[in-house]
């Protein structure tokens, strides 16, 4: 087995898990969805009680799609606040002096909802403990557009007992698979890409991104996605996070 000195990990749906089934359920026009929109609407309606929820929800969804397209176009990262400012602008509500503060409150409501749907599986904790005991240096590299919530979850689950550094895309300004965020992570850790291993659940962002940065990669294929035509090919594929121990021959 190749020797690795530094292990890099994606955060969401790799180290910790996000579950849509833990979000509040709404029903609108016969369609059911799990979403943070109700919590965000409760904040929004304090200033704009005349806007009904269905109208708000349409803009909530369209702003998400518009914001994702903006990010994916060049793999740039933008603060989540920009998404809600875009939403208010689309609703012709961005001109008031209260708009920036309202966007901040909407972000916090949205992020609080997302954070409530995150868990840290005990088997992941056990695997990280084994990696720490094996003296691996470890860091997190996450695509996330509101760093305070990422850090709050890291603190909640006590992850800094395992990781030396945390690199969040909002703070870097670039998202995986951009080489910029991987180069930043390698620099922060003083790591050689040839001696680094990256583990993540998103093939495009985590596997292709880390391979293009010169690292070996572990694809956490927990959703059992097709293995046909993978380019580049991951060095290892595991169905669940503890599989990293098998890759490193610790189990």
JSON list of C-alpha atoms in Angstrom, two decimals:
[
{"chain": "A", "resi": 1, "resn": "UNK", "atom": "CA", "xyz": [0.00, 0.00, 0.00]},
{"chain": "A", "resi": 2, "resn": "UNK", "atom": "CA", "xyz": [1.17, 3.51, -0.78]},
{"chain": "A", "resi": 3, "resn": "UNK", "atom": "CA", "xyz": [2.17, 5.51, 2.30]},
{"chain": "A", "resi": 4, "resn": "UNK", "atom": "CA", "xyz": [0.19, 8.65, 3.05]},
{"chain": "A", "resi": 5, "resn": "UNK", "atom": "CA", "xyz": [1.20, 11.34, 5.51]},
{"chain": "A", "resi": 6, "resn": "UNK", "atom": "CA", "xyz": [-1.84, 13.63, 5.36]},
{"chain": "A", "resi": 7, "resn": "UNK", "atom": "CA", "xyz": [-5.51, 12.74, 5.03]},
{"chain": "A", "resi": 8, "resn": "UNK", "atom": "CA", "xyz": [-8.00, 15.30, 3.73]},
{"chain": "A", "resi": 9, "resn": "UNK", "atom": "CA", "xyz": [-11.74, 14.83, 4.16]},
{"chain": "A", "resi": 10, "resn": "UNK", "atom": "CA", "xyz": [-14.88, 16.45, 2.85]},
{"chain": "A", "resi": 11, "resn": "UNK", "atom": "CA", "xyz": [-17.20, 17.46, 5.70]},
{"chain": "A", "resi": 12, "resn": "UNK", "atom": "CA", "xyz": [-20.88, 17.04, 4.78]},
{"chain": "A", "resi": 13, "resn": "UNK", "atom": "CA", "xyz": [-22.05, 13.53, 3.89]},
{"chain": "A", "resi": 14, "resn": "UNK", "atom": "CA", "xyz": [-18.54, 12.29, 4.52]},
{"chain": "A", "resi": 15, "resn": "UNK", "atom": "CA", "xyz": [-17.46, 13.01, 8.10]},
{"chain": "A", "resi": 16, "resn": "UNK", "atom": "CA", "xyz": [-20.90, 14.19, 9.23]},
{"chain": "A", "resi": 17, "resn": "UNK", "atom": "CA", "xyz": [-24.21, 13.39, 7.55]},
{"chain": "A", "resi": 18, "resn": "UNK", "atom": "CA", "xyz": [-26.98, 15.68, 6.37]},
{"chain": "A", "resi": 19, "resn": "UNK", "atom": "CA", "xyz": [-30.46, 14.17, 6.12]},
{"chain": "A", "resi": 20, "resn": "UNK", "atom": "CA", "xyz": [-33.29, 15.92, 4.28]},
{"chain": "A", "resi": 21, "resn": "UNK", "atom": "CA", "xyz": [-35.74, 13.69, 6.14]},
{"chain": "A", "resi": 22, "resn": "UNK", "atom": "CA", "xyz": [-34.93, 15.65, 9.29]},
{"chain": "A", "resi": 23, "resn": "UNK", "atom": "CA", "xyz": [-36.07, 18.96, 7.77]},
{"chain": "A", "resi": 24, "resn": "UNK", "atom": "CA", "xyz": [-39.62, 20.27, 8.32]},
{"chain": "A", "resi": 25, "resn": "UNK", "atom": "CA", "xyz": [-42.21, 18.97, 5.87]},
{"chain": "A", "resi": 26, "resn": "UNK", "atom": "CA", "xyz": [-44.40, 21.41, 3.94]},
{"chain": "A", "resi": 27, "resn": "UNK", "atom": "CA", "xyz": [-47.19, 20.83, 1.43]},
{"chain": "A", "resi": 28, "resn": "UNK", "atom": "CA", "xyz": [-47.93, 23.38, -1.27]},
{"chain": "A", "resi": 29, "resn": "UNK", "atom": "CA", "xyz": [-50.23, 22.92, -4.27]},
{"chain": "A", "resi": 30, "resn": "UNK", "atom": "CA", "xyz": [-50.31, 19.19, -3.62]},
{"chain": "A", "resi": 31, "resn": "UNK", "atom": "CA", "xyz": [-46.52, 18.92, -3.56]},
{"chain": "A", "resi": 32, "resn": "UNK", "atom": "CA", "xyz": [-44.73, 17.88, -0.39]},
{"chain": "A", "resi": 33, "resn": "UNK", "atom": "CA", "xyz": [-41.17, 18.96, 0.33]},
{"chain": "A", "resi": 34, "resn": "UNK", "atom": "CA", "xyz": [-38.72, 19.03, 3.20]},
{"chain": "A", "resi": 35, "resn": "UNK", "atom": "CA", "xyz": [-37.25, 22.49, 3.46]},
{"chain": "A", "resi": 36, "resn": "UNK", "atom": "CA", "xyz": [-36.11, 25.32, 5.73]},
{"chain": "A", "resi": 37, "resn": "UNK", "atom": "CA", "xyz": [-38.41, 27.73, 3.89]},
{"chain": "A", "resi": 38, "resn": "UNK", "atom": "CA", "xyz": [-41.01, 27.98, 6.68]},
{"chain": "A", "resi": 39, "resn": "UNK", "atom": "CA", "xyz": [-38.39, 29.05, 9.22]},
{"chain": "A", "resi": 40, "resn": "UNK", "atom": "CA", "xyz": [-36.97, 31.60, 6.82]},
{"chain": "A", "resi": 41, "resn": "UNK", "atom": "CA", "xyz": [-40.46, 32.86, 5.99]},
{"chain": "A", "resi": 42, "resn": "UNK", "atom": "CA", "xyz": [-41.21, 33.48, 9.67]},
{"chain": "A", "resi": 43, "resn": "UNK", "atom": "CA", "xyz": [-38.23, 35.87, 9.75]},
{"chain": "A", "resi": 44, "resn": "UNK", "atom": "CA", "xyz": [-39.12, 37.44, 6.39]},
{"chain": "A", "resi": 45, "resn": "UNK", "atom": "CA", "xyz": [-42.78, 38.10, 7.19]},
{"chain": "A", "resi": 46, "resn": "UNK", "atom": "CA", "xyz": [-41.91, 40.28, 10.18]},
{"chain": "A", "resi": 47, "resn": "UNK", "atom": "CA", "xyz": [-40.98, 43.00, 7.70]},
{"chain": "A", "resi": 48, "resn": "UNK", "atom": "CA", "xyz": [-43.16, 41.89, 4.79]},
{"chain": "A", "resi": 49, "resn": "UNK", "atom": "CA", "xyz": [-46.38, 40.40, 6.21]},
{"chain": "A", "resi": 50, "resn": "UNK", "atom": "CA", "xyz": [-48.25, 41.17, 2.98]},
{"chain": "A", "resi": 51, "resn": "UNK", "atom": "CA", "xyz": [-46.28, 38.56, 0.98]},
{"chain": "A", "resi": 52, "resn": "UNK", "atom": "CA", "xyz": [-48.05, 35.17, 1.15]},
{"chain": "A", "resi": 53, "resn": "UNK", "atom": "CA", "xyz": [-46.01, 32.02, 1.71]},
{"chain": "A", "resi": 54, "resn": "UNK", "atom": "CA", "xyz": [-46.60, 30.51, -1.78]},
{"chain": "A", "resi": 55, "resn": "UNK", "atom": "CA", "xyz": [-45.16, 33.63, -3.43]},
{"chain": "A", "resi": 56, "resn": "UNK", "atom": "CA", "xyz": [-42.25, 33.62, -0.98]},
{"chain": "A", "resi": 57, "resn": "UNK", "atom": "CA", "xyz": [-41.60, 29.93, -1.61]},
{"chain": "A", "resi": 58, "resn": "UNK", "atom": "CA", "xyz": [-41.39, 30.40, -5.38]},
{"chain": "A", "resi": 59, "resn": "UNK", "atom": "CA", "xyz": [-38.65, 32.98, -4.91]},
{"chain": "A", "resi": 60, "resn": "UNK", "atom": "CA", "xyz": [-36.98, 30.85, -2.24]},
{"chain": "A", "resi": 61, "resn": "UNK", "atom": "CA", "xyz": [-36.60, 27.97, -4.69]},
{"chain": "A", "resi": 62, "resn": "UNK", "atom": "CA", "xyz": [-35.69, 30.05, -7.74]},
{"chain": "A", "resi": 63, "resn": "UNK", "atom": "CA", "xyz": [-33.03, 31.95, -5.79]},
{"chain": "A", "resi": 64, "resn": "UNK", "atom": "CA", "xyz": [-31.47, 28.65, -4.72]},
{"chain": "A", "resi": 65, "resn": "UNK", "atom": "CA", "xyz": [-31.26, 27.45, -8.32]},
{"chain": "A", "resi": 66, "resn": "UNK", "atom": "CA", "xyz": [-29.92, 30.78, -9.55]},
{"chain": "A", "resi": 67, "resn": "UNK", "atom": "CA", "xyz": [-27.32, 30.84, -6.78]},
{"chain": "A", "resi": 68, "resn": "UNK", "atom": "CA", "xyz": [-26.17, 27.28, -7.50]},
{"chain": "A", "resi": 69, "resn": "UNK", "atom": "CA", "xyz": [-25.81, 28.05, -11.21]},
{"chain": "A", "resi": 70, "resn": "UNK", "atom": "CA", "xyz": [-23.71, 31.09, -10.34]},
{"chain": "A", "resi": 71, "resn": "UNK", "atom": "CA", "xyz": [-21.38, 29.00, -8.18]},
{"chain": "A", "resi": 72, "resn": "UNK", "atom": "CA", "xyz": [-21.04, 26.12, -10.60]},
{"chain": "A", "resi": 73, "resn": "UNK", "atom": "CA", "xyz": [-20.27, 28.34, -13.58]},
{"chain": "A", "resi": 74, "resn": "UNK", "atom": "CA", "xyz": [-16.68, 28.95, -12.45]},
{"chain": "A", "resi": 75, "resn": "UNK", "atom": "CA", "xyz": [-16.46, 27.06, -9.14]},
{"chain": "A", "resi": 76, "resn": "UNK", "atom": "CA", "xyz": [-16.40, 30.36, -7.28]},
{"chain": "A", "resi": 77, "resn": "UNK", "atom": "CA", "xyz": [-17.84, 30.48, -3.78]},
{"chain": "A", "resi": 78, "resn": "UNK", "atom": "CA", "xyz": [-20.20, 33.24, -2.70]},
{"chain": "A", "resi": 79, "resn": "UNK", "atom": "CA", "xyz": [-21.52, 33.89, 0.82]},
{"chain": "A", "resi": 80, "resn": "UNK", "atom": "CA", "xyz": [-24.98, 32.49, 1.47]},
{"chain": "A", "resi": 81, "resn": "UNK", "atom": "CA", "xyz": [-26.06, 36.04, 2.30]},
{"chain": "A", "resi": 82, "resn": "UNK", "atom": "CA", "xyz": [-25.73, 36.86, -1.41]},
{"chain": "A", "resi": 83, "resn": "UNK", "atom": "CA", "xyz": [-28.40, 34.26, -2.20]},
{"chain": "A", "resi": 84, "resn": "UNK", "atom": "CA", "xyz": [-30.95, 35.99, -0.01]},
{"chain": "A", "resi": 85, "resn": "UNK", "atom": "CA", "xyz": [-29.98, 39.44, -1.25]},
{"chain": "A", "resi": 86, "resn": "UNK", "atom": "CA", "xyz": [-30.58, 38.10, -4.78]},
{"chain": "A", "resi": 87, "resn": "UNK", "atom": "CA", "xyz": [-33.93, 36.77, -3.64]},
{"chain": "A", "resi": 88, "resn": "UNK", "atom": "CA", "xyz": [-34.97, 40.10, -2.13]},
{"chain": "A", "resi": 89, "resn": "UNK", "atom": "CA", "xyz": [-33.84, 41.85, -5.30]},
{"chain": "A", "resi": 90, "resn": "UNK", "atom": "CA", "xyz": [-35.96, 39.52, -7.45]},
{"chain": "A", "resi": 91, "resn": "UNK", "atom": "CA", "xyz": [-38.91, 40.40, -5.21]},
{"chain": "A", "resi": 92, "resn": "UNK", "atom": "CA", "xyz": [-38.15, 44.13, -5.59]},
{"chain": "A", "resi": 93, "resn": "UNK", "atom": "CA", "xyz": [-37.47, 44.33, -1.85]},
{"chain": "A", "resi": 94, "resn": "UNK", "atom": "CA", "xyz": [-33.72, 44.95, -1.84]},
{"chain": "A", "resi": 95, "resn": "UNK", "atom": "CA", "xyz": [-33.90, 48.73, -1.90]},
{"chain": "A", "resi": 96, "resn": "UNK", "atom": "CA", "xyz": [-34.93, 49.31, 1.69]},
{"chain": "A", "resi": 97, "resn": "UNK", "atom": "CA", "xyz": [-32.42, 50.09, 4.40]},
{"chain": "A", "resi": 98, "resn": "UNK", "atom": "CA", "xyz": [-33.56, 46.99, 6.30]},
{"chain": "A", "resi": 99, "resn": "UNK", "atom": "CA", "xyz": [-32.74, 44.62, 3.42]},
{"chain": "A", "resi": 100, "resn": "UNK", "atom": "CA", "xyz": [-29.11, 43.78, 4.42]},
{"chain": "A", "resi": 101, "resn": "UNK", "atom": "CA", "xyz": [-30.10, 43.01, 8.00]},
{"chain": "A", "resi": 102, "resn": "UNK", "atom": "CA", "xyz": [-33.10, 40.98, 6.81]},
{"chain": "A", "resi": 103, "resn": "UNK", "atom": "CA", "xyz": [-30.83, 38.92, 4.55]},
{"chain": "A", "resi": 104, "resn": "UNK", "atom": "CA", "xyz": [-28.59, 38.19, 7.55]},
{"chain": "A", "resi": 105, "resn": "UNK", "atom": "CA", "xyz": [-31.54, 37.00, 9.62]},
{"chain": "A", "resi": 106, "resn": "UNK", "atom": "CA", "xyz": [-32.77, 34.85, 6.73]},
{"chain": "A", "resi": 107, "resn": "UNK", "atom": "CA", "xyz": [-29.34, 33.24, 6.46]},
{"chain": "A", "resi": 108, "resn": "UNK", "atom": "CA", "xyz": [-29.32, 32.40, 10.16]},
{"chain": "A", "resi": 109, "resn": "UNK", "atom": "CA", "xyz": [-32.82, 30.91, 10.05]},
{"chain": "A", "resi": 110, "resn": "UNK", "atom": "CA", "xyz": [-31.90, 28.84, 6.99]},
{"chain": "A", "resi": 111, "resn": "UNK", "atom": "CA", "xyz": [-28.63, 27.64, 8.49]},
{"chain": "A", "resi": 112, "resn": "UNK", "atom": "CA", "xyz": [-30.18, 26.79, 11.84]},
{"chain": "A", "resi": 113, "resn": "UNK", "atom": "CA", "xyz": [-32.64, 24.60, 9.98]},
{"chain": "A", "resi": 114, "resn": "UNK", "atom": "CA", "xyz": [-29.92, 22.86, 8.00]},
{"chain": "A", "resi": 115, "resn": "UNK", "atom": "CA", "xyz": [-27.78, 22.33, 11.10]},
{"chain": "A", "resi": 116, "resn": "UNK", "atom": "CA", "xyz": [-30.66, 20.61, 12.87]},
{"chain": "A", "resi": 117, "resn": "UNK", "atom": "CA", "xyz": [-30.61, 17.92, 10.16]},
{"chain": "A", "resi": 118, "resn": "UNK", "atom": "CA", "xyz": [-26.94, 16.99, 10.64]},
{"chain": "A", "resi": 119, "resn": "UNK", "atom": "CA", "xyz": [-25.63, 14.03, 12.62]},
{"chain": "A", "resi": 120, "resn": "UNK", "atom": "CA", "xyz": [-22.24, 12.52, 13.46]},
{"chain": "A", "resi": 121, "resn": "UNK", "atom": "CA", "xyz": [-22.50, 8.73, 13.15]},
{"chain": "A", "resi": 122, "resn": "UNK", "atom": "CA", "xyz": [-20.73, 6.84, 15.95]},
{"chain": "A", "resi": 123, "resn": "UNK", "atom": "CA", "xyz": [-19.01, 4.59, 13.43]},
{"chain": "A", "resi": 124, "resn": "UNK", "atom": "CA", "xyz": [-17.45, 7.66, 11.81]},
{"chain": "A", "resi": 125, "resn": "UNK", "atom": "CA", "xyz": [-16.23, 8.83, 15.20]},
{"chain": "A", "resi": 126, "resn": "UNK", "atom": "CA", "xyz": [-14.67, 5.43, 15.85]},
{"chain": "A", "resi": 127, "resn": "UNK", "atom": "CA", "xyz": [-12.94, 5.46, 12.46]},
{"chain": "A", "resi": 128, "resn": "UNK", "atom": "CA", "xyz": [-11.53, 8.94, 13.06]},
{"chain": "A", "resi": 129, "resn": "UNK", "atom": "CA", "xyz": [-10.27, 7.84, 16.46]},
{"chain": "A", "resi": 130, "resn": "UNK", "atom": "CA", "xyz": [-8.43, 4.94, 14.83]},
{"chain": "A", "resi": 131, "resn": "UNK", "atom": "CA", "xyz": [-6.88, 7.27, 12.25]},
{"chain": "A", "resi": 132, "resn": "UNK", "atom": "CA", "xyz": [-5.79, 9.67, 14.98]},
{"chain": "A", "resi": 133, "resn": "UNK", "atom": "CA", "xyz": [-4.30, 6.81, 16.99]},
{"chain": "A", "resi": 134, "resn": "UNK", "atom": "CA", "xyz": [-2.39, 5.76, 13.86]},
{"chain": "A", "resi": 135, "resn": "UNK", "atom": "CA", "xyz": [-0.80, 9.25, 13.90]},
{"chain": "A", "resi": 136, "resn": "UNK", "atom": "CA", "xyz": [-2.25, 10.46, 10.61]},
{"chain": "A", "resi": 137, "resn": "UNK", "atom": "CA", "xyz": [-2.39, 14.21, 10.16]},
{"chain": "A", "resi": 138, "resn": "UNK", "atom": "CA", "xyz": [-5.88, 15.21, 9.04]},
{"chain": "A", "resi": 139, "resn": "UNK", "atom": "CA", "xyz": [-7.75, 18.23, 7.68]},
{"chain": "A", "resi": 140, "resn": "UNK", "atom": "CA", "xyz": [-11.25, 19.07, 6.47]},
{"chain": "A", "resi": 141, "resn": "UNK", "atom": "CA", "xyz": [-11.91, 20.70, 3.08]},
{"chain": "A", "resi": 142, "resn": "UNK", "atom": "CA", "xyz": [-15.56, 21.67, 2.68]},
{"chain": "A", "resi": 143, "resn": "UNK", "atom": "CA", "xyz": [-17.75, 23.34, 0.09]},
{"chain": "A", "resi": 144, "resn": "UNK", "atom": "CA", "xyz": [-19.97, 25.47, 2.30]},
{"chain": "A", "resi": 145, "resn": "UNK", "atom": "CA", "xyz": [-21.18, 29.02, 1.85]},
{"chain": "A", "resi": 146, "resn": "UNK", "atom": "CA", "xyz": [-21.63, 30.00, 5.51]},
{"chain": "A", "resi": 147, "resn": "UNK", "atom": "CA", "xyz": [-18.53, 29.20, 7.52]},
{"chain": "A", "resi": 148, "resn": "UNK", "atom": "CA", "xyz": [-20.01, 30.00, 10.97]},
{"chain": "A", "resi": 149, "resn": "UNK", "atom": "CA", "xyz": [-22.44, 27.07, 10.71]},
{"chain": "A", "resi": 150, "resn": "UNK", "atom": "CA", "xyz": [-19.69, 24.70, 9.57]},
{"chain": "A", "resi": 151, "resn": "UNK", "atom": "CA", "xyz": [-17.53, 25.72, 12.52]},
{"chain": "A", "resi": 152, "resn": "UNK", "atom": "CA", "xyz": [-20.50, 25.47, 14.89]},
{"chain": "A", "resi": 153, "resn": "UNK", "atom": "CA", "xyz": [-21.12, 21.87, 13.81]},
{"chain": "A", "resi": 154, "resn": "UNK", "atom": "CA", "xyz": [-17.42, 21.06, 14.05]},
{"chain": "A", "resi": 155, "resn": "UNK", "atom": "CA", "xyz": [-17.45, 22.36, 17.61]},
{"chain": "A", "resi": 156, "resn": "UNK", "atom": "CA", "xyz": [-20.73, 20.61, 18.46]},
{"chain": "A", "resi": 157, "resn": "UNK", "atom": "CA", "xyz": [-19.36, 17.23, 17.42]},
{"chain": "A", "resi": 158, "resn": "UNK", "atom": "CA", "xyz": [-15.87, 17.81, 18.82]},
{"chain": "A", "resi": 159, "resn": "UNK", "atom": "CA", "xyz": [-14.16, 17.30, 15.47]},
{"chain": "A", "resi": 160, "resn": "UNK", "atom": "CA", "xyz": [-11.08, 19.39, 16.24]},
{"chain": "A", "resi": 161, "resn": "UNK", "atom": "CA", "xyz": [-9.77, 16.55, 18.39]},
{"chain": "A", "resi": 162, "resn": "UNK", "atom": "CA", "xyz": [-9.17, 14.80, 15.06]},
{"chain": "A", "resi": 163, "resn": "UNK", "atom": "CA", "xyz": [-8.34, 17.57, 12.59]},
{"chain": "A", "resi": 164, "resn": "UNK", "atom": "CA", "xyz": [-5.47, 20.04, 12.51]},
{"chain": "A", "resi": 165, "resn": "UNK", "atom": "CA", "xyz": [-7.05, 22.44, 10.03]},
{"chain": "A", "resi": 166, "resn": "UNK", "atom": "CA", "xyz": [-10.40, 23.28, 8.47]},
{"chain": "A", "resi": 167, "resn": "UNK", "atom": "CA", "xyz": [-10.64, 24.85, 5.02]},
{"chain": "A", "resi": 168, "resn": "UNK", "atom": "CA", "xyz": [-14.09, 26.24, 4.10]},
{"chain": "A", "resi": 169, "resn": "UNK", "atom": "CA", "xyz": [-14.87, 27.38, 0.56]},
{"chain": "A", "resi": 170, "resn": "UNK", "atom": "CA", "xyz": [-16.56, 30.59, 1.74]},
{"chain": "A", "resi": 171, "resn": "UNK", "atom": "CA", "xyz": [-13.28, 31.70, 3.30]},
{"chain": "A", "resi": 172, "resn": "UNK", "atom": "CA", "xyz": [-11.17, 30.71, 0.29]},
{"chain": "A", "resi": 173, "resn": "UNK", "atom": "CA", "xyz": [-13.54, 32.12, -2.34]},
{"chain": "A", "resi": 174, "resn": "UNK", "atom": "CA", "xyz": [-13.32, 28.98, -4.47]},
{"chain": "A", "resi": 175, "resn": "UNK", "atom": "CA", "xyz": [-15.19, 25.69, -4.38]},
{"chain": "A", "resi": 176, "resn": "UNK", "atom": "CA", "xyz": [-14.07, 22.17, -5.06]},
{"chain": "A", "resi": 177, "resn": "UNK", "atom": "CA", "xyz": [-13.19, 21.03, -7.72]},
{"chain": "A", "resi": 178, "resn": "UNK", "atom": "CA", "xyz": [-11.28, 24.29, -8.29]},
{"chain": "A", "resi": 179, "resn": "UNK", "atom": "CA", "xyz": [-7.55, 23.63, -7.86]},
{"chain": "A", "resi": 180, "resn": "UNK", "atom": "CA", "xyz": [-7.30, 26.80, -5.76]},
{"chain": "A", "resi": 181, "resn": "UNK", "atom": "CA", "xyz": [-8.97, 25.32, -2.68]},
{"chain": "A", "resi": 182, "resn": "UNK", "atom": "CA", "xyz": [-6.92, 22.12, -2.89]},
{"chain": "A", "resi": 183, "resn": "UNK", "atom": "CA", "xyz": [-3.70, 24.09, -3.28]},
{"chain": "A", "resi": 184, "resn": "UNK", "atom": "CA", "xyz": [-4.70, 26.18, -0.28]},
{"chain": "A", "resi": 185, "resn": "UNK", "atom": "CA", "xyz": [-5.35, 23.05, 1.78]},
{"chain": "A", "resi": 186, "resn": "UNK", "atom": "CA", "xyz": [-2.01, 21.52, 0.83]},
{"chain": "A", "resi": 187, "resn": "UNK", "atom": "CA", "xyz": [-0.21, 24.74, 1.69]},
{"chain": "A", "resi": 188, "resn": "UNK", "atom": "CA", "xyz": [-1.95, 25.12, 5.05]},
{"chain": "A", "resi": 189, "resn": "UNK", "atom": "CA", "xyz": [-1.00, 21.56, 6.00]},
{"chain": "A", "resi": 190, "resn": "UNK", "atom": "CA", "xyz": [2.49, 21.74, 4.49]},
{"chain": "A", "resi": 191, "resn": "UNK", "atom": "CA", "xyz": [1.58, 18.60, 2.60]},
{"chain": "A", "resi": 192, "resn": "UNK", "atom": "CA", "xyz": [3.00, 16.95, -0.51]},
{"chain": "A", "resi": 193, "resn": "UNK", "atom": "CA", "xyz": [0.15, 15.99, -2.88]},
{"chain": "A", "resi": 194, "resn": "UNK", "atom": "CA", "xyz": [1.94, 12.71, -3.65]},
{"chain": "A", "resi": 195, "resn": "UNK", "atom": "CA", "xyz": [1.69, 11.77, 0.03]},
{"chain": "A", "resi": 196, "resn": "UNK", "atom": "CA", "xyz": [-1.89, 13.01, 0.50]},
{"chain": "A", "resi": 197, "resn": "UNK", "atom": "CA", "xyz": [-5.19, 11.15, 0.31]},
{"chain": "A", "resi": 198, "resn": "UNK", "atom": "CA", "xyz": [-8.56, 12.86, -0.16]},
{"chain": "A", "resi": 199, "resn": "UNK", "atom": "CA", "xyz": [-11.87, 11.25, 0.82]},
{"chain": "A", "resi": 200, "resn": "UNK", "atom": "CA", "xyz": [-15.27, 12.61, -0.20]},
{"chain": "A", "resi": 201, "resn": "UNK", "atom": "CA", "xyz": [-18.74, 11.65, -1.40]},
{"chain": "A", "resi": 202, "resn": "UNK", "atom": "CA", "xyz": [-19.04, 13.93, -4.44]},
{"chain": "A", "resi": 203, "resn": "UNK", "atom": "CA", "xyz": [-17.27, 12.45, -7.44]},
{"chain": "A", "resi": 204, "resn": "UNK", "atom": "CA", "xyz": [-16.92, 15.69, -9.38]},
{"chain": "A", "resi": 205, "resn": "UNK", "atom": "CA", "xyz": [-15.93, 17.94, -6.49]},
{"chain": "A", "resi": 206, "resn": "UNK", "atom": "CA", "xyz": [-13.95, 15.56, -4.32]},
{"chain": "A", "resi": 207, "resn": "UNK", "atom": "CA", "xyz": [-12.51, 12.86, -6.56]},
{"chain": "A", "resi": 208, "resn": "UNK", "atom": "CA", "xyz": [-11.91, 14.76, -9.81]},
{"chain": "A", "resi": 209, "resn": "UNK", "atom": "CA", "xyz": [-10.84, 17.85, -7.89]},
{"chain": "A", "resi": 210, "resn": "UNK", "atom": "CA", "xyz": [-8.31, 16.11, -5.67]},
{"chain": "A", "resi": 211, "resn": "UNK", "atom": "CA", "xyz": [-6.95, 13.96, -8.52]},
{"chain": "A", "resi": 212, "resn": "UNK", "atom": "CA", "xyz": [-6.38, 17.07, -10.62]},
{"chain": "A", "resi": 213, "resn": "UNK", "atom": "CA", "xyz": [-4.50, 18.55, -7.66]},
{"chain": "A", "resi": 214, "resn": "UNK", "atom": "CA", "xyz": [-2.14, 15.58, -7.65]},
{"chain": "A", "resi": 215, "resn": "UNK", "atom": "CA", "xyz": [-3.62, 13.67, -4.71]},
{"chain": "A", "resi": 216, "resn": "UNK", "atom": "CA", "xyz": [-4.89, 10.12, -4.51]},
{"chain": "A", "resi": 217, "resn": "UNK", "atom": "CA", "xyz": [-8.61, 9.88, -3.86]},
{"chain": "A", "resi": 218, "resn": "UNK", "atom": "CA", "xyz": [-11.15, 7.77, -2.02]},
{"chain": "A", "resi": 219, "resn": "UNK", "atom": "CA", "xyz": [-14.69, 7.98, -3.35]},
{"chain": "A", "resi": 220, "resn": "UNK", "atom": "CA", "xyz": [-17.25, 7.47, -0.61]},
{"chain": "A", "resi": 221, "resn": "UNK", "atom": "CA", "xyz": [-19.97, 6.05, -2.84]},
{"chain": "A", "resi": 222, "resn": "UNK", "atom": "CA", "xyz": [-22.66, 5.76, -0.18]},
{"chain": "A", "resi": 223, "resn": "UNK", "atom": "CA", "xyz": [-25.44, 6.31, -2.74]},
{"chain": "A", "resi": 224, "resn": "UNK", "atom": "CA", "xyz": [-24.27, 3.37, -4.86]},
{"chain": "A", "resi": 225, "resn": "UNK", "atom": "CA", "xyz": [-23.83, 5.49, -7.98]},
{"chain": "A", "resi": 226, "resn": "UNK", "atom": "CA", "xyz": [-22.80, 3.91, -11.28]},
{"chain": "A", "resi": 227, "resn": "UNK", "atom": "CA", "xyz": [-19.11, 3.06, -11.64]},
{"chain": "A", "resi": 228, "resn": "UNK", "atom": "CA", "xyz": [-19.18, 3.17, -15.44]},
{"chain": "A", "resi": 229, "resn": "UNK", "atom": "CA", "xyz": [-17.15, 5.77, -17.31]},
{"chain": "A", "resi": 230, "resn": "UNK", "atom": "CA", "xyz": [-15.52, 7.37, -14.28]},
{"chain": "A", "resi": 231, "resn": "UNK", "atom": "CA", "xyz": [-12.94, 9.92, -15.37]},
{"chain": "A", "resi": 232, "resn": "UNK", "atom": "CA", "xyz": [-10.63, 10.22, -13.61]},
{"chain": "A", "resi": 233, "resn": "UNK", "atom": "CA", "xyz": [-10.87, 6.90, -11.82]},
{"chain": "A", "resi": 234, "resn": "UNK", "atom": "CA", "xyz": [-10.74, 7.10, -8.03]},
{"chain": "A", "resi": 235, "resn": "UNK", "atom": "CA", "xyz": [-7.88, 5.21, -6.45]},
{"chain": "A", "resi": 236, "resn": "UNK", "atom": "CA", "xyz": [-10.25, 3.60, -3.97]},
{"chain": "A", "resi": 237, "resn": "UNK", "atom": "CA", "xyz": [-14.02, 3.25, -3.62]},
{"chain": "A", "resi": 238, "resn": "UNK", "atom": "CA", "xyz": [-15.75, 2.62, -0.30]},
{"chain": "A", "resi": 239, "resn": "UNK", "atom": "CA", "xyz": [-19.47, 2.27, 0.56]},
{"chain": "A", "resi": 240, "resn": "UNK", "atom": "CA", "xyz": [-19.23, 3.88, 4.01]},
{"chain": "A", "resi": 241, "resn": "UNK", "atom": "CA", "xyz": [-16.84, 6.12, 5.91]},
{"chain": "A", "resi": 242, "resn": "UNK", "atom": "CA", "xyz": [-15.20, 3.38, 8.04]},
{"chain": "A", "resi": 243, "resn": "UNK", "atom": "CA", "xyz": [-13.97, 1.86, 4.77]},
{"chain": "A", "resi": 244, "resn": "UNK", "atom": "CA", "xyz": [-11.11, 4.35, 4.95]},
{"chain": "A", "resi": 245, "resn": "UNK", "atom": "CA", "xyz": [-9.60, 2.07, 7.60]},
{"chain": "A", "resi": 246, "resn": "UNK", "atom": "CA", "xyz": [-9.51, -0.80, 5.10]},
{"chain": "A", "resi": 247, "resn": "UNK", "atom": "CA", "xyz": [-7.90, 1.44, 2.49]},
{"chain": "A", "resi": 248, "resn": "UNK", "atom": "CA", "xyz": [-5.16, 2.28, 4.99]},
{"chain": "A", "resi": 249, "resn": "UNK", "atom": "CA", "xyz": [-5.04, -1.31, 6.29]},
{"chain": "A", "resi": 250, "resn": "UNK", "atom": "CA", "xyz": [-6.05, -0.40, 9.79]},
{"chain": "A", "resi": 251, "resn": "UNK", "atom": "CA", "xyz": [-8.83, -2.96, 10.01]}
]
